[in-house]
CSV table of N, CA and C in Angstrom, one decimal:
chain,number,residue,atom,x,y,z
A,1,MET,N,0.8,-1.2,0.0
A,1,MET,CA,0.0,0.0,0.0
A,1,MET,C,0.9,1.2,0.0
A,2,GLN,N,0.6,2.2,-0.9
A,2,GLN,CA,1.4,3.4,-1.0
A,2,GLN,C,0.9,4.5,0.0
A,3,LYS,N,1.8,5.0,0.7
A,3,LYS,CA,1.5,6.1,1.7
A,3,LYS,C,1.5,7.4,1.0
A,4,ARG,N,0.5,8.2,1.2
A,4,ARG,CA,0.3,9.5,0.6
A,4,ARG,C,0.9,10.6,1.5
A,5,SER,N,1.5,11.6,0.8
A,5,SER,CA,2.1,12.7,1.6
A,5,SER,C,1.0,13.6,2.0
A,6,ILE,N,1.3,14.4,3.0
A,6,ILE,CA,0.3,15.4,3.5
A,6,ILE,C,-0.1,16.4,2.4
A,7,ALA,N,0.9,16.8,1.5
A,7,ALA,CA,0.5,17.7,0.4
A,7,ALA,C,-0.4,17.0,-0.5
A,8,SER,N,-0.2,15.7,-0.8
A,8,SER,CA,-1.2,15.0,-1.7
A,8,SER,C,-2.6,14.9,-1.1
A,9,MET,N,-2.6,14.7,0.2
A,9,MET,CA,-3.9,14.6,0.8
A,9,MET,C,-4.6,16.0,0.8
A,10,LEU,N,-3.8,17.0,1.0
A,10,LEU,CA,-4.4,18.4,1.0
A,10,LEU,C,-4.8,18.7,-0.4
A,11,PHE,N,-4.1,18.2,-1.4
A,11,PHE,CA,-4.5,18.4,-2.8
A,11,PHE,C,-5.9,17.8,-3.0
A,12,ARG,N,-6.1,16.6,-2.6
A,12,ARG,CA,-7.3,15.9,-2.8
A,12,ARG,C,-8.5,16.6,-2.1
A,13,TYR,N,-8.2,17.0,-0.8
A,13,TYR,CA,-9.2,17.7,0.0
A,13,TYR,C,-9.6,19.0,-0.7
A,14,GLY,N,-8.5,19.7,-1.2
A,14,GLY,CA,-8.7,21.0,-1.9
A,14,GLY,C,-9.6,20.8,-3.1
A,15,MET,N,-9.4,19.8,-3.9
A,15,MET,CA,-10.1,19.6,-5.1
A,15,MET,C,-11.6,19.2,-4.7
A,16,TRP,N,-11.8,18.4,-3.7
A,16,TRP,CA,-13.1,18.1,-3.3
A,16,TRP,C,-13.8,19.4,-2.8
A,17,TRP,N,-13.1,20.3,-2.1
A,17,TRP,CA,-13.7,21.5,-1.6
A,17,TRP,C,-14.1,22.4,-2.8
A,18,ARG,N,-13.2,22.4,-3.9
A,18,ARG,CA,-13.5,23.2,-5.0
A,18,ARG,C,-14.8,22.6,-5.8
A,19,ILE,N,-14.9,21.3,-5.8
A,19,ILE,CA,-16.1,20.7,-6.4
A,19,ILE,C,-17.4,21.1,-5.6
A,20,PHE,N,-17.3,21.0,-4.3
A,20,PHE,CA,-18.4,21.4,-3.4
A,20,PHE,C,-18.7,22.9,-3.6
A,21,TYR,N,-17.7,23.7,-3.6
A,21,TYR,CA,-17.9,25.2,-3.7
A,21,TYR,C,-18.4,25.5,-5.1
A,22,GLY,N,-18.0,24.8,-6.1
A,22,GLY,CA,-18.5,25.0,-7.5
A,22,GLY,C,-19.9,24.7,-7.6
A,23,ILE,N,-20.3,23.6,-6.9
A,23,ILE,CA,-21.8,23.2,-6.9
A,23,ILE,C,-22.6,24.3,-6.2
A,24,LEU,N,-22.1,24.9,-5.1
A,24,LEU,CA,-22.8,26.0,-4.5
A,24,LEU,C,-22.9,27.2,-5.4
A,25,ARG,N,-21.8,27.5,-6.1
A,25,ARG,CA,-21.9,28.6,-7.0
A,25,ARG,C,-22.9,28.4,-8.1
A,26,ILE,N,-23.0,27.2,-8.7
A,26,ILE,CA,-23.9,26.9,-9.7
A,26,ILE,C,-25.4,27.1,-9.1
A,27,ALA,N,-25.6,26.5,-7.9
A,27,ALA,CA,-26.9,26.6,-7.3
A,27,ALA,C,-27.3,28.1,-7.1
A,28,PHE,N,-26.3,28.9,-6.6
A,28,PHE,CA,-26.6,30.3,-6.3
A,28,PHE,C,-26.8,31.0,-7.7
A,29,GLY,N,-26.1,30.7,-8.7
A,29,GLY,CA,-26.3,31.3,-10.0
A,29,GLY,C,-27.7,31.0,-10.5
A,30,LEU,N,-28.2,29.7,-10.3
A,30,LEU,CA,-29.5,29.4,-10.8
A,30,LEU,C,-30.6,30.1,-10.0
A,31,VAL,N,-30.3,30.3,-8.7
A,31,VAL,CA,-31.3,31.1,-7.8
A,31,VAL,C,-31.3,32.5,-8.3
A,32,VAL,N,-30.2,33.1,-8.6
A,32,VAL,CA,-30.1,34.5,-9.1
A,32,VAL,C,-30.8,34.5,-10.4
A,33,LEU,N,-30.7,33.5,-11.3
A,33,LEU,CA,-31.3,33.5,-12.6
A,33,LEU,C,-32.9,33.6,-12.4
A,34,LYS,N,-33.4,33.0,-11.3
A,34,LYS,CA,-34.8,33.1,-11.1
A,34,LYS,C,-35.3,34.5,-10.8
A,35,ILE,N,-34.4,35.4,-10.3
A,35,ILE,CA,-34.8,36.7,-10.0
A,35,ILE,C,-34.3,37.8,-11.0
A,36,VAL,N,-33.8,37.3,-12.1
A,36,VAL,CA,-33.3,38.2,-13.1
A,36,VAL,C,-34.4,39.1,-13.6
A,37,GLY,N,-34.1,40.4,-13.7
A,37,GLY,CA,-35.1,41.4,-14.1
A,37,GLY,C,-35.9,42.0,-13.0
A,38,SER,N,-35.7,41.4,-11.7
A,38,SER,CA,-36.4,42.0,-10.6
A,38,SER,C,-35.6,43.2,-10.1
A,39,PRO,N,-36.4,44.2,-9.7
A,39,PRO,CA,-35.8,45.4,-9.1
A,39,PRO,C,-35.1,45.0,-7.8
A,40,LEU,N,-33.9,45.5,-7.5
A,40,LEU,CA,-33.2,45.2,-6.3
A,40,LEU,C,-34.0,45.7,-5.1
A,41,ILE,N,-34.7,46.8,-5.2
A,41,ILE,CA,-35.5,47.3,-4.1
A,41,ILE,C,-36.5,46.3,-3.6
A,42,ASP,N,-37.2,45.5,-4.6
A,42,ASP,CA,-38.1,44.5,-4.2
A,42,ASP,C,-37.5,43.4,-3.5
A,43,ILE,N,-36.3,43.0,-3.9
A,43,ILE,CA,-35.6,41.9,-3.2
A,43,ILE,C,-35.2,42.4,-1.8
A,44,LEU,N,-34.7,43.6,-1.7
A,44,LEU,CA,-34.3,44.2,-0.4
A,44,LEU,C,-35.5,44.2,0.5
A,45,LYS,N,-36.7,44.6,0.0
A,45,LYS,CA,-37.9,44.6,0.9
A,45,LYS,C,-38.3,43.2,1.3
A,46,LEU,N,-38.1,42.2,0.4
A,46,LEU,CA,-38.4,40.8,0.8
A,46,LEU,C,-37.4,40.3,1.9
A,47,LEU,N,-36.2,40.6,1.7
A,47,LEU,CA,-35.2,40.2,2.7
A,47,LEU,C,-35.3,40.9,4.0
A,48,MET,N,-35.6,42.1,4.0
A,48,MET,CA,-35.7,42.9,5.3
A,48,MET,C,-37.1,43.1,5.8
A,49,GLY,N,-38.1,42.3,5.2
A,49,GLY,CA,-39.5,42.5,5.6
A,49,GLY,C,-39.7,42.4,7.1
A,50,HIS,N,-39.1,41.4,7.8
A,50,HIS,CA,-39.4,41.2,9.2
A,50,HIS,C,-38.9,42.3,10.0
A,51,GLU,N,-37.8,42.9,9.6
A,51,GLU,CA,-37.2,44.1,10.3
A,51,GLU,C,-38.0,45.3,10.1
A,52,LEU,N,-38.5,45.5,8.9
A,52,LEU,CA,-39.3,46.7,8.5
A,52,LEU,C,-40.6,46.7,9.3
A,53,VAL,N,-41.2,45.6,9.7
A,53,VAL,CA,-42.4,45.5,10.5
A,53,VAL,C,-42.1,46.1,11.8
A,54,GLU,N,-40.9,45.8,12.4
A,54,GLU,CA,-40.5,46.4,13.7
A,54,GLU,C,-40.1,47.8,13.6
A,55,ASP,N,-39.4,48.2,12.6
A,55,ASP,CA,-38.9,49.6,12.4
A,55,ASP,C,-38.9,50.0,11.0
A,56,PRO,N,-40.1,50.5,10.5
A,56,PRO,CA,-40.2,50.9,9.1
A,56,PRO,C,-39.3,52.1,8.7
A,57,SER,N,-38.7,52.8,9.7
A,57,SER,CA,-37.8,53.9,9.4
A,57,SER,C,-36.3,53.5,9.6
A,58,ASP,N,-36.0,52.2,9.4
A,58,ASP,CA,-34.7,51.7,9.5
A,58,ASP,C,-33.7,52.5,8.6
A,59,ILE,N,-32.7,53.1,9.2
A,59,ILE,CA,-31.8,54.0,8.5
A,59,ILE,C,-31.2,53.4,7.3
A,60,LEU,N,-30.7,52.2,7.4
A,60,LEU,CA,-30.0,51.5,6.2
A,60,LEU,C,-31.0,51.3,5.1
A,61,PHE,N,-32.2,50.8,5.4
A,61,PHE,CA,-33.2,50.6,4.4
A,61,PHE,C,-33.7,51.9,3.7
A,62,VAL,N,-33.9,52.9,4.5
A,62,VAL,CA,-34.4,54.2,4.0
A,62,VAL,C,-33.3,54.8,3.0
A,63,PHE,N,-32.1,54.7,3.4
A,63,PHE,CA,-31.0,55.1,2.6
A,63,PHE,C,-30.9,54.4,1.3
A,64,ALA,N,-31.0,53.0,1.4
A,64,ALA,CA,-30.9,52.2,0.2
A,64,ALA,C,-32.1,52.4,-0.7
A,65,GLN,N,-33.3,52.6,-0.1
A,65,GLN,CA,-34.5,52.8,-0.8
A,65,GLN,C,-34.5,54.1,-1.6
A,66,ASN,N,-34.0,55.2,-1.0
A,66,ASN,CA,-33.8,56.5,-1.7
A,66,ASN,C,-32.9,56.4,-2.9
A,67,ILE,N,-31.8,55.7,-2.7
A,67,ILE,CA,-30.9,55.5,-3.9
A,67,ILE,C,-31.5,54.7,-5.0
A,68,LEU,N,-32.1,53.5,-4.6
A,68,LEU,CA,-32.7,52.6,-5.6
A,68,LEU,C,-33.9,53.1,-6.2
A,69,VAL,N,-34.7,54.0,-5.6
A,69,VAL,CA,-35.9,54.6,-6.2
A,69,VAL,C,-35.4,55.6,-7.3
A,70,GLN,N,-34.4,56.3,-7.0
A,70,GLN,CA,-33.9,57.3,-7.9
A,70,GLN,C,-33.1,56.7,-9.1
A,71,HIS,N,-32.4,55.6,-8.8
A,71,HIS,CA,-31.6,54.9,-9.8
A,71,HIS,C,-31.9,53.4,-9.7
A,72,PRO,N,-33.0,53.0,-10.3
A,72,PRO,CA,-33.4,51.6,-10.2
A,72,PRO,C,-32.3,50.6,-10.7
A,73,VAL,N,-32.0,49.6,-9.9
A,73,VAL,CA,-31.0,48.6,-10.3
A,73,VAL,C,-31.8,47.3,-10.5
A,74,TYR,N,-31.5,46.6,-11.5
A,74,TYR,CA,-32.2,45.3,-11.8
A,74,TYR,C,-31.1,44.2,-11.7
A,75,ILE,N,-31.5,43.1,-11.2
A,75,ILE,CA,-30.6,41.9,-11.2
A,75,ILE,C,-30.4,41.5,-12.6
A,76,SER,N,-29.1,41.4,-13.0
A,76,SER,CA,-28.9,41.2,-14.5
A,76,SER,C,-28.4,39.7,-14.7
A,77,TYR,N,-28.4,39.3,-15.9
A,77,TYR,CA,-27.9,38.0,-16.3
A,77,TYR,C,-26.5,37.8,-16.0
A,78,PHE,N,-25.7,38.9,-16.0
A,78,PHE,CA,-24.3,38.8,-15.7
A,78,PHE,C,-24.0,38.1,-14.4
A,79,LEU,N,-24.6,38.5,-13.3
A,79,LEU,CA,-24.4,37.9,-12.0
A,79,LEU,C,-24.6,36.4,-12.1
A,80,SER,N,-25.7,36.0,-12.6
A,80,SER,CA,-26.1,34.6,-12.6
A,80,SER,C,-25.1,33.8,-13.5
A,81,VAL,N,-24.8,34.4,-14.7
A,81,VAL,CA,-23.9,33.7,-15.6
A,81,VAL,C,-22.5,33.6,-15.0
A,82,TYR,N,-22.1,34.7,-14.3
A,82,TYR,CA,-20.8,34.7,-13.6
A,82,TYR,C,-20.7,33.5,-12.6
A,83,PHE,N,-21.6,33.4,-11.8
A,83,PHE,CA,-21.6,32.3,-10.8
A,83,PHE,C,-21.7,30.9,-11.4
A,84,ILE,N,-22.6,30.8,-12.4
A,84,ILE,CA,-22.7,29.5,-13.1
A,84,ILE,C,-21.4,29.1,-13.8
A,85,PHE,N,-20.8,30.1,-14.5
A,85,PHE,CA,-19.6,29.8,-15.3
A,85,PHE,C,-18.5,29.4,-14.4
A,86,TRP,N,-18.2,30.1,-13.3
A,86,TRP,CA,-17.1,29.8,-12.4
A,86,TRP,C,-17.4,28.5,-11.6
A,87,GLY,N,-18.7,28.2,-11.3
A,87,GLY,CA,-19.0,27.0,-10.7
A,87,GLY,C,-18.7,25.8,-11.6
A,88,VAL,N,-19.2,25.9,-12.8
A,88,VAL,CA,-19.0,24.7,-13.8
A,88,VAL,C,-17.5,24.6,-14.0
A,89,LEU,N,-16.8,25.7,-14.1
A,89,LEU,CA,-15.3,25.6,-14.4
A,89,LEU,C,-14.6,24.9,-13.2
A,90,ASP,N,-15.0,25.3,-12.0
A,90,ASP,CA,-14.4,24.7,-10.8
A,90,ASP,C,-14.7,23.2,-10.7
A,91,VAL,N,-15.9,22.8,-11.0
A,91,VAL,CA,-16.3,21.4,-10.9
A,91,VAL,C,-15.6,20.6,-11.9
A,92,VAL,N,-15.6,21.0,-13.2
A,92,VAL,CA,-15.0,20.3,-14.3
A,92,VAL,C,-13.5,20.2,-14.1
A,93,LEU,N,-12.9,21.3,-13.8
A,93,LEU,CA,-11.4,21.2,-13.7
A,93,LEU,C,-11.0,20.4,-12.4
A,94,SER,N,-11.6,20.6,-11.3
A,94,SER,CA,-11.3,19.9,-10.1
A,94,SER,C,-11.5,18.4,-10.3
A,95,TYR,N,-12.6,18.0,-10.9
A,95,TYR,CA,-12.9,16.6,-11.1
A,95,TYR,C,-11.8,16.0,-12.0
A,96,ASN,N,-11.4,16.7,-13.1
A,96,ASN,CA,-10.4,16.2,-13.9
A,96,ASN,C,-9.0,16.2,-13.3
A,97,LEU,N,-8.7,17.1,-12.4
A,97,LEU,CA,-7.5,17.1,-11.6
A,97,LEU,C,-7.4,15.9,-10.7
A,98,LEU,N,-8.5,15.5,-10.1
A,98,LEU,CA,-8.6,14.3,-9.3
A,98,LEU,C,-8.3,13.1,-10.1
A,99,ARG,N,-8.8,13.1,-11.3
A,99,ARG,CA,-8.6,11.9,-12.2
A,99,ARG,C,-7.2,11.9,-12.8
A,100,GLY,N,-6.4,12.9,-12.6
A,100,GLY,CA,-5.1,13.0,-13.1
A,100,GLY,C,-4.9,13.3,-14.5
A,101,LYS,N,-5.9,14.0,-15.1
A,101,LYS,CA,-5.9,14.4,-16.5
A,101,LYS,C,-4.9,15.5,-16.7
A,102,MET,N,-3.9,15.3,-17.4
A,102,MET,CA,-2.8,16.2,-17.6
A,102,MET,C,-3.2,17.6,-18.1
A,103,TRP,N,-4.2,17.7,-19.0
A,103,TRP,CA,-4.6,18.9,-19.6
A,103,TRP,C,-5.2,19.9,-18.5
A,104,ALA,N,-5.8,19.3,-17.5
A,104,ALA,CA,-6.5,20.1,-16.5
A,104,ALA,C,-5.5,20.8,-15.6
A,105,PHE,N,-4.3,20.4,-15.5
A,105,PHE,CA,-3.4,21.1,-14.6
A,105,PHE,C,-3.0,22.4,-15.1
A,106,PRO,N,-2.5,22.5,-16.4
A,106,PRO,CA,-2.1,23.9,-16.9
A,106,PRO,C,-3.4,24.8,-17.0
A,107,ALA,N,-4.5,24.2,-17.4
A,107,ALA,CA,-5.7,25.0,-17.5
A,107,ALA,C,-6.1,25.6,-16.1
A,108,SER,N,-6.0,24.8,-15.1
A,108,SER,CA,-6.4,25.2,-13.7
A,108,SER,C,-5.4,26.3,-13.2
A,109,LEU,N,-4.1,26.0,-13.5
A,109,LEU,CA,-3.1,27.0,-13.1
A,109,LEU,C,-3.3,28.3,-13.8
A,110,LEU,N,-3.6,28.3,-15.0
A,110,LEU,CA,-3.9,29.5,-15.8
A,110,LEU,C,-5.1,30.3,-15.2
A,111,PHE,N,-6.2,29.6,-15.0
A,111,PHE,CA,-7.4,30.2,-14.5
A,111,PHE,C,-7.2,30.8,-13.0
A,112,ILE,N,-6.6,29.9,-12.2
A,112,ILE,CA,-6.4,30.4,-10.8
A,112,ILE,C,-5.4,31.5,-10.7
A,113,GLY,N,-4.3,31.4,-11.5
A,113,GLY,CA,-3.3,32.5,-11.6
A,113,GLY,C,-3.9,33.8,-12.0
A,114,GLY,N,-4.7,33.7,-13.1
A,114,GLY,CA,-5.4,34.9,-13.6
A,114,GLY,C,-6.3,35.5,-12.5
A,115,PHE,N,-7.1,34.6,-11.8
A,115,PHE,CA,-8.0,35.1,-10.8
A,115,PHE,C,-7.3,35.7,-9.6
A,116,VAL,N,-6.1,35.1,-9.2
A,116,VAL,CA,-5.4,35.7,-8.1
A,116,VAL,C,-4.9,37.1,-8.5
A,117,ILE,N,-4.4,37.3,-9.7
A,117,ILE,CA,-4.0,38.6,-10.2
A,117,ILE,C,-5.2,39.6,-10.1
A,118,TYR,N,-6.4,39.2,-10.6
A,118,TYR,CA,-7.6,40.0,-10.5
A,118,TYR,C,-7.9,40.3,-9.0
A,119,GLU,N,-7.8,39.3,-8.1
A,119,GLU,CA,-8.2,39.5,-6.7
A,119,GLU,C,-7.2,40.5,-6.1
A,120,LEU,N,-5.9,40.4,-6.4
A,120,LEU,CA,-4.9,41.3,-5.9
A,120,LEU,C,-5.2,42.7,-6.4
A,121,LEU,N,-5.6,42.9,-7.6
A,121,LEU,CA,-5.9,44.2,-8.1
A,121,LEU,C,-7.1,44.8,-7.4
A,122,ARG,N,-8.1,43.9,-7.1
A,122,ARG,CA,-9.3,44.3,-6.4
A,122,ARG,C,-8.9,44.7,-4.9
A,123,PHE,N,-8.0,44.0,-4.4
A,123,PHE,CA,-7.5,44.2,-3.0
A,123,PHE,C,-6.9,45.6,-2.9
A,124,THR,N,-6.2,46.1,-3.9
A,124,THR,CA,-5.6,47.4,-3.9
A,124,THR,C,-6.7,48.5,-3.8
A,125,HIS,N,-7.9,48.2,-4.3
A,125,HIS,CA,-9.0,49.1,-4.2
A,125,HIS,C,-9.8,49.0,-3.0
A,126,THR,N,-10.0,47.8,-2.5
A,126,THR,CA,-11.0,47.5,-1.4
A,126,THR,C,-10.3,47.4,-0.1
A,127,HIS,N,-9.0,46.9,0.0
A,127,HIS,CA,-8.3,46.7,1.2
A,127,HIS,C,-9.1,45.7,2.1
A,128,SER,N,-9.8,44.8,1.5
A,128,SER,CA,-10.6,43.9,2.3
A,128,SER,C,-9.7,42.7,2.7
A,129,PHE,N,-9.7,42.5,4.1
A,129,PHE,CA,-9.0,41.3,4.6
A,129,PHE,C,-9.6,40.0,4.2
A,130,ILE,N,-10.9,40.0,4.0
A,130,ILE,CA,-11.6,38.8,3.6
A,130,ILE,C,-11.0,38.4,2.2
A,131,LEU,N,-10.9,39.4,1.3
A,131,LEU,CA,-10.4,39.1,0.0
A,131,LEU,C,-8.9,38.7,0.1
A,132,LEU,N,-8.2,39.3,0.9
A,132,LEU,CA,-6.8,38.8,1.1
A,132,LEU,C,-6.7,37.4,1.6
A,133,TRP,N,-7.6,37.0,2.5
A,133,TRP,CA,-7.7,35.6,2.9
A,133,TRP,C,-8.0,34.7,1.7
A,134,VAL,N,-9.0,35.1,0.9
A,134,VAL,CA,-9.3,34.3,-0.3
A,134,VAL,C,-8.1,34.2,-1.2
A,135,VAL,N,-7.3,35.2,-1.4
A,135,VAL,CA,-6.1,35.2,-2.2
A,135,VAL,C,-5.2,34.2,-1.6
A,136,CYS,N,-5.0,34.2,-0.3
A,136,CYS,CA,-4.1,33.2,0.3
A,136,CYS,C,-4.5,31.8,0.1
A,137,ILE,N,-5.8,31.5,0.2
A,137,ILE,CA,-6.3,30.2,-0.1
A,137,ILE,C,-6.1,29.8,-1.6
A,138,ASP,N,-6.4,30.7,-2.5
A,138,ASP,CA,-6.2,30.5,-3.9
A,138,ASP,C,-4.7,30.2,-4.2
A,139,ILE,N,-3.8,30.9,-3.6
A,139,ILE,CA,-2.4,30.7,-3.8
A,139,ILE,C,-2.0,29.3,-3.3
A,140,ALA,N,-2.5,28.9,-2.1
A,140,ALA,CA,-2.2,27.6,-1.6
A,140,ALA,C,-2.8,26.5,-2.5
A,141,ILE,N,-4.0,26.7,-3.1
A,141,ILE,CA,-4.5,25.7,-4.0
A,141,ILE,C,-3.7,25.7,-5.3
A,142,PHE,N,-3.2,26.9,-5.7
A,142,PHE,CA,-2.3,26.9,-6.9
A,142,PHE,C,-1.1,26.1,-6.7
A,143,TRP,N,-0.5,26.3,-5.5
A,143,TRP,CA,0.8,25.6,-5.1
A,143,TRP,C,0.5,24.1,-5.1
A,144,LEU,N,-0.6,23.7,-4.5
A,144,LEU,CA,-0.9,22.2,-4.4
A,144,LEU,C,-1.1,21.6,-5.8
A,145,ILE,N,-1.8,22.4,-6.7
A,145,ILE,CA,-2.0,21.9,-8.1
A,145,ILE,C,-0.7,21.8,-8.8
A,146,ARG,N,0.1,22.8,-8.7
A,146,ARG,CA,1.5,22.9,-9.3
A,146,ARG,C,2.3,21.7,-8.8
A,147,ARG,N,2.4,21.5,-7.5
A,147,ARG,CA,3.2,20.4,-6.9
A,147,ARG,C,2.7,19.0,-7.5
A,148,GLU,N,1.4,18.8,-7.5
A,148,GLU,CA,0.9,17.6,-8.0
A,148,GLU,C,1.2,17.4,-9.5
A,149,TYR,N,1.1,18.5,-10.2
A,149,TYR,CA,1.4,18.4,-11.7
A,149,TYR,C,2.9,18.0,-11.9
A,150,LYS,N,3.8,18.6,-11.1
A,150,LYS,CA,5.2,18.3,-11.3
A,150,LYS,C,5.5,16.8,-10.9
A,151,LYS,N,4.8,16.4,-9.9
A,151,LYS,CA,4.9,15.0,-9.5
A,151,LYS,C,4.4,14.0,-10.5
A,152,LEU,N,3.3,14.3,-11.2
A,152,LEU,CA,2.8,13.5,-12.2
A,152,LEU,C,3.6,13.5,-13.5
A,153,GLN,N,4.2,14.7,-13.8
A,153,GLN,CA,5.1,14.8,-14.9
A,153,GLN,C,6.3,14.0,-14.7
A,154,LEU,N,6.9,14.0,-13.5
A,154,LEU,CA,8.1,13.2,-13.1
A,154,LEU,C,7.7,11.7,-13.2
A,155,HIS,N,6.6,11.3,-12.7
A,155,HIS,CA,6.2,10.0,-12.8
A,155,HIS,C,6.0,9.5,-14.2
A,156,SER,N,5.4,10.3,-15.1
A,156,SER,CA,5.2,9.8,-16.5
A,156,SER,C,6.5,9.8,-17.2
A,157,LEU,N,7.5,10.7,-16.8
A,157,LEU,CA,8.8,10.7,-17.4
A,157,LEU,C,9.6,9.4,-17.0
A,158,LEU,N,9.4,9.0,-15.8
A,158,LEU,CA,10.1,7.8,-15.3
A,158,LEU,C,9.5,6.6,-15.9
A,159,LEU,N,8.2,6.6,-16.2
A,159,LEU,CA,7.6,5.4,-16.9
A,159,LEU,C,8.1,5.3,-18.4
A,160,GLU,N,8.5,6.4,-19.0
A,160,GLU,CA,8.9,6.4,-20.4
A,160,GLU,C,10.4,5.8,-20.4
A,161,ILE,N,11.1,5.9,-19.4
A,161,ILE,CA,12.5,5.5,-19.4
A,161,ILE,C,12.6,4.0,-19.3
């Protein structure tokens, strides 16, 4: 029986996490798709309904309502397509990484690397520590995928000899 390294186990757990998270993104994207074209103020009223019964003059709601009445914002297809696209991409790539498909490694590294660059650019504007934490997780996943890819490349090279 072959003993797995901690990094290999973390790689497998990370890929299963990405599959689970991808499924959640797809589900969220489908939920958002159901409310496409709805005014954001209607959704806000629905979500804050129980609080508005207690305090109809809630400062946050009144502020948001004033802005959204003057400048109506509708839930667009972009948001739902964004979540569904990234969810499907995460599930497909992670599944194929777990199966050891060599094409999935550079594709995953490319997408995650690009997304990390985008997240770092967003961090320079938002200074959000949550975003910084997400960047750290993505860099760790990137490292695990890269490590596993190098290991598989070495293994396939040794088989050719």
